[in-house]
Short mmCIF file of C-alpha atoms in Angstrom, two decimals:
data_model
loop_
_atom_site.label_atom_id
_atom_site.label_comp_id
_atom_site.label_asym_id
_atom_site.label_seq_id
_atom_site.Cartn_x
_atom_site.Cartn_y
_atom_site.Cartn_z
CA UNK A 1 3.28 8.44 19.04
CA UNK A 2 3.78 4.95 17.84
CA UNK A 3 6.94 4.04 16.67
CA UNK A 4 8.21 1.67 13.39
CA UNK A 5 8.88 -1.70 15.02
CA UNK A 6 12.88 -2.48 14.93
CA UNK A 7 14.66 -5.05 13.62
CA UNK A 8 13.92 -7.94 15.70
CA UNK A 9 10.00 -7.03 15.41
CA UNK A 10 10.43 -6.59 11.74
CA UNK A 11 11.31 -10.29 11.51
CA UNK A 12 8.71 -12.13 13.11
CA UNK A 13 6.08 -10.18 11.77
CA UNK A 14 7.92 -11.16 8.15
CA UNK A 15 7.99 -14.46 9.15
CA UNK A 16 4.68 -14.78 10.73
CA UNK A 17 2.89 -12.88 7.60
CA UNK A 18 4.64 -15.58 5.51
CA UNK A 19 3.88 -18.44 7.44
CA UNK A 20 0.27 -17.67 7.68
CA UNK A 21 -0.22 -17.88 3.49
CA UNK A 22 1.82 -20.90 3.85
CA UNK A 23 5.33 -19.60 2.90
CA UNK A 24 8.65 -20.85 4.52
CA UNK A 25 11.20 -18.20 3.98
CA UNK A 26 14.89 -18.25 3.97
CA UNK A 27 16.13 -16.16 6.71
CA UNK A 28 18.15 -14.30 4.29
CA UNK A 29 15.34 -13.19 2.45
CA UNK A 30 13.32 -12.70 5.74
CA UNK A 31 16.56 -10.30 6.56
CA UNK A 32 16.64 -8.34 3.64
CA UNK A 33 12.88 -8.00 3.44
CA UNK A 34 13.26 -6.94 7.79
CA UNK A 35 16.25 -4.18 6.85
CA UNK A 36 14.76 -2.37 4.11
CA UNK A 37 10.84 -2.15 5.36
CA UNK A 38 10.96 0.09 7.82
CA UNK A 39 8.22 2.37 8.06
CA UNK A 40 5.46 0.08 9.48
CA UNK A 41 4.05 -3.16 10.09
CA UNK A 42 1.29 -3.18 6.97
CA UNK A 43 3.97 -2.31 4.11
CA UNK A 44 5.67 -5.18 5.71
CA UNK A 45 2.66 -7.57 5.38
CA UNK A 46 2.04 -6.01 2.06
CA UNK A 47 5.41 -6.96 0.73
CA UNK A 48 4.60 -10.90 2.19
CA UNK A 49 1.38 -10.89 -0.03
CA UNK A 50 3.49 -9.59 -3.16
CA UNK A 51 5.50 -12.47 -2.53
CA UNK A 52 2.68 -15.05 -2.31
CA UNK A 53 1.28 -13.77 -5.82
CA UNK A 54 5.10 -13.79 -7.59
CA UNK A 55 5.54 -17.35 -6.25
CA UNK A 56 2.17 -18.39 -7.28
CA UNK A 57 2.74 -16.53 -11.11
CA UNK A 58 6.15 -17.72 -11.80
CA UNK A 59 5.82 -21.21 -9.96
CA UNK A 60 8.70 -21.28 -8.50
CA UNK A 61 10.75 -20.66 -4.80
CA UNK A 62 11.30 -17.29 -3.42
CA UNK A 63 14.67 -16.47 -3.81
CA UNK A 64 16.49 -12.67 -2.91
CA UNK A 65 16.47 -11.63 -6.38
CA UNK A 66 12.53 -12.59 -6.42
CA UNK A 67 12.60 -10.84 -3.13
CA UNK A 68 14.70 -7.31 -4.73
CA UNK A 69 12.25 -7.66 -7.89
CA UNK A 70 8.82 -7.70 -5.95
CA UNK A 71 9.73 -4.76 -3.29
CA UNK A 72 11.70 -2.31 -5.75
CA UNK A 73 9.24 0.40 -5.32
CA UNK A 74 8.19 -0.13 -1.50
CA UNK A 75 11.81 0.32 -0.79
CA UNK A 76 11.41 4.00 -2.19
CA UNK A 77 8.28 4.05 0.32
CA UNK A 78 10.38 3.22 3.33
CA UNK A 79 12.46 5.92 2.92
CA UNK A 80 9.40 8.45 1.58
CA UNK A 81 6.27 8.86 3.03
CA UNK A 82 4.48 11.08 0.81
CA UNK A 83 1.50 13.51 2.34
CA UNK A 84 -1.60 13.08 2.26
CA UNK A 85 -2.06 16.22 0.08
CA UNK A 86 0.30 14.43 -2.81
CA UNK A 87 -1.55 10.94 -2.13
CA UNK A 88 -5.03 13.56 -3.22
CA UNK A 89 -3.28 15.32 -6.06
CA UNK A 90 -1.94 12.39 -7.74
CA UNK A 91 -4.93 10.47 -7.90
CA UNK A 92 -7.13 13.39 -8.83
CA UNK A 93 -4.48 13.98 -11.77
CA UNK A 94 -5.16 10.15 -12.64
CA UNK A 95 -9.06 10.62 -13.61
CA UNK A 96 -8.46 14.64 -14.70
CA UNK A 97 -10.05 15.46 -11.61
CA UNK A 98 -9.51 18.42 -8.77
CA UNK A 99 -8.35 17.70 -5.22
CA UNK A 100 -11.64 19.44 -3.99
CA UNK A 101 -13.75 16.68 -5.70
CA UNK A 102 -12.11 14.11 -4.35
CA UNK A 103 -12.00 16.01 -0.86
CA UNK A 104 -15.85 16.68 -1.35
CA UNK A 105 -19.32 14.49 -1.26
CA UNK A 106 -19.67 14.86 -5.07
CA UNK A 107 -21.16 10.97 -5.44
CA UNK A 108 -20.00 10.27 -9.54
CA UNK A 109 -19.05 6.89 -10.17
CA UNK A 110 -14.96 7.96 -11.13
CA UNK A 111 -14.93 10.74 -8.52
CA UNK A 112 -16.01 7.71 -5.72
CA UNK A 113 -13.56 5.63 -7.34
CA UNK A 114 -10.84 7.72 -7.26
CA UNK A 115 -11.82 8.77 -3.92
CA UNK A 116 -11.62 5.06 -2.59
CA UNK A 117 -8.29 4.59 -4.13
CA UNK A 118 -6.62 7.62 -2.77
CA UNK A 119 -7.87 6.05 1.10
CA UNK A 120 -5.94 2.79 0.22
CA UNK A 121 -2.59 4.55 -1.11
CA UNK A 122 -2.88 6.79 1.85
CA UNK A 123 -3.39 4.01 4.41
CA UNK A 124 -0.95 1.91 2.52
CA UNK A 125 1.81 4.13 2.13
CA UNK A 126 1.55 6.80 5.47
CA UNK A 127 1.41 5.99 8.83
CA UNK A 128 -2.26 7.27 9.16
CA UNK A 129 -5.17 5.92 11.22
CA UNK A 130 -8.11 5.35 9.57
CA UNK A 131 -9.28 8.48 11.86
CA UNK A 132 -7.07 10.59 10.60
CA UNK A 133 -7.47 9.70 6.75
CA UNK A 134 -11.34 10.21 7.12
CA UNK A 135 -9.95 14.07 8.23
CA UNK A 136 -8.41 14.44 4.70
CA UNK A 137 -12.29 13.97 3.32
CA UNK A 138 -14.72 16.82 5.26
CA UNK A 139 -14.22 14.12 8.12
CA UNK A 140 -15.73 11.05 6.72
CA UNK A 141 -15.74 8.87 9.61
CA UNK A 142 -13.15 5.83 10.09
CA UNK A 143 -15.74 3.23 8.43
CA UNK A 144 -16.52 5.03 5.28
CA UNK A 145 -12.80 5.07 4.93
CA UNK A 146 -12.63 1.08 5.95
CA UNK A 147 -15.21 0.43 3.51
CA UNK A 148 -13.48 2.51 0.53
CA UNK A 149 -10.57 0.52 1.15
CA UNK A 150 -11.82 -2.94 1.23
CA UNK A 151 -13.61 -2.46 -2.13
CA UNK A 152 -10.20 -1.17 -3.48
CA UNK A 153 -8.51 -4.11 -2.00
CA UNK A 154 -11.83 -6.16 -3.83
CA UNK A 155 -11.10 -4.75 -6.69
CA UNK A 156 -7.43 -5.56 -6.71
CA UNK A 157 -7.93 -9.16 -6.50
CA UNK A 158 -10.55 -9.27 -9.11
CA UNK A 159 -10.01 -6.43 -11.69
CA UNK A 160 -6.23 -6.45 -13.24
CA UNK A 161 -6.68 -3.01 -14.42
CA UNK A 162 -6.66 -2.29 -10.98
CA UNK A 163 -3.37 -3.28 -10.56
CA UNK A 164 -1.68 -1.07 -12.56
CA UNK A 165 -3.97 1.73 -12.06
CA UNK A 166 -2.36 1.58 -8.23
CA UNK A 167 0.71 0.97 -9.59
CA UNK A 168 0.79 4.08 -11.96
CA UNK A 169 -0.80 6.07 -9.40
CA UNK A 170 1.72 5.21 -6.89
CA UNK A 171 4.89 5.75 -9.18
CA UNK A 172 3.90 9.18 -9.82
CA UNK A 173 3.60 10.05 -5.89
CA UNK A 174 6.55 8.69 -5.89
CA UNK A 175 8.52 10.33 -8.40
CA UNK A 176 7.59 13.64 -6.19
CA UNK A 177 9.78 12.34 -3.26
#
């Protein structure tokens, strides 16, 4: 069973993430980033690449409030990992859909894309292997679920929508915590 890295782990991976999109941070900010993400290493990395975009929107230094701003909700996360049958529900809900067609091979264009969305919440906020999410979909194997979510992860950097689609979606498995 793999364990969430402590303290010390925490970081250096903080400051390694940071360092490799050319971002020096202050060790109080890589503290407070190090004691409240917790669960694993990729919400950790995912909280370093929320920090590249704020300092690259509001042009200016990363400072702890930035820090308390940009994490709010992955806080929550740490301290709830929602199941994979939530992480279904809530984005079926989204596009007025059932968990079965998201579970299922139906192929329409906002079934797939709620599909692939539900893979990237679900490997971005449980501990899941890409195995194991492909289990939650009749066993689609651990590329298909790869694939899903580098398109979401595509879409996020070129669609804004997208971005608060994910962050709706995620709010309201959160608000089931």
């Amino acid at each position: 069973d793999v364990q969430p890295p402590d303290m010390e782990t925490r970081m250096a991976i903080t400051r390694n993430k940071a360092a490799q999109l050319g971002m020096l941070l202050s060790s109080e900010v890589v503290e407070y980033i190090s004691e409240n993400i917790t669960a694993n290493i990729r919400q950790i990395e995912g909280v370093v690449k929320r920090l590249t975009a704020y300092r690259e929107i509001l042009d200016d230094a990363i400072t702890i409030n930035s820090v308390k701003r940009a994490i709010k909700d992955v806080i929550r996360i740490g301290a709830y990992i929602p199941t994979p049958d939530i992480i279904i529900e809530e984005t079926a809900r989204y596009y007025s859909l059932g968990s079965d067609d998201l579970r299922g091979q139906r192929r329409s264009k906002n079934t797939a894309m709620a599909r692939q969305i539900s893979m990237y919440l679900m490997r971005n906020l449980t501990n899941l292997s890409l195995k194991d999410i492909g289990e939650q979909y009749e066993d689609r194997n651990h590329s298909t679920v790869l694939s899903s979510i580098r398109k979401v992860e595509d879409l996020l950097k070129n669609d804004p929508d997208m971005n608060g689609t994910i962050r709706d979606i995620t709010s309201n498995i959160n608000s089931r915590s």
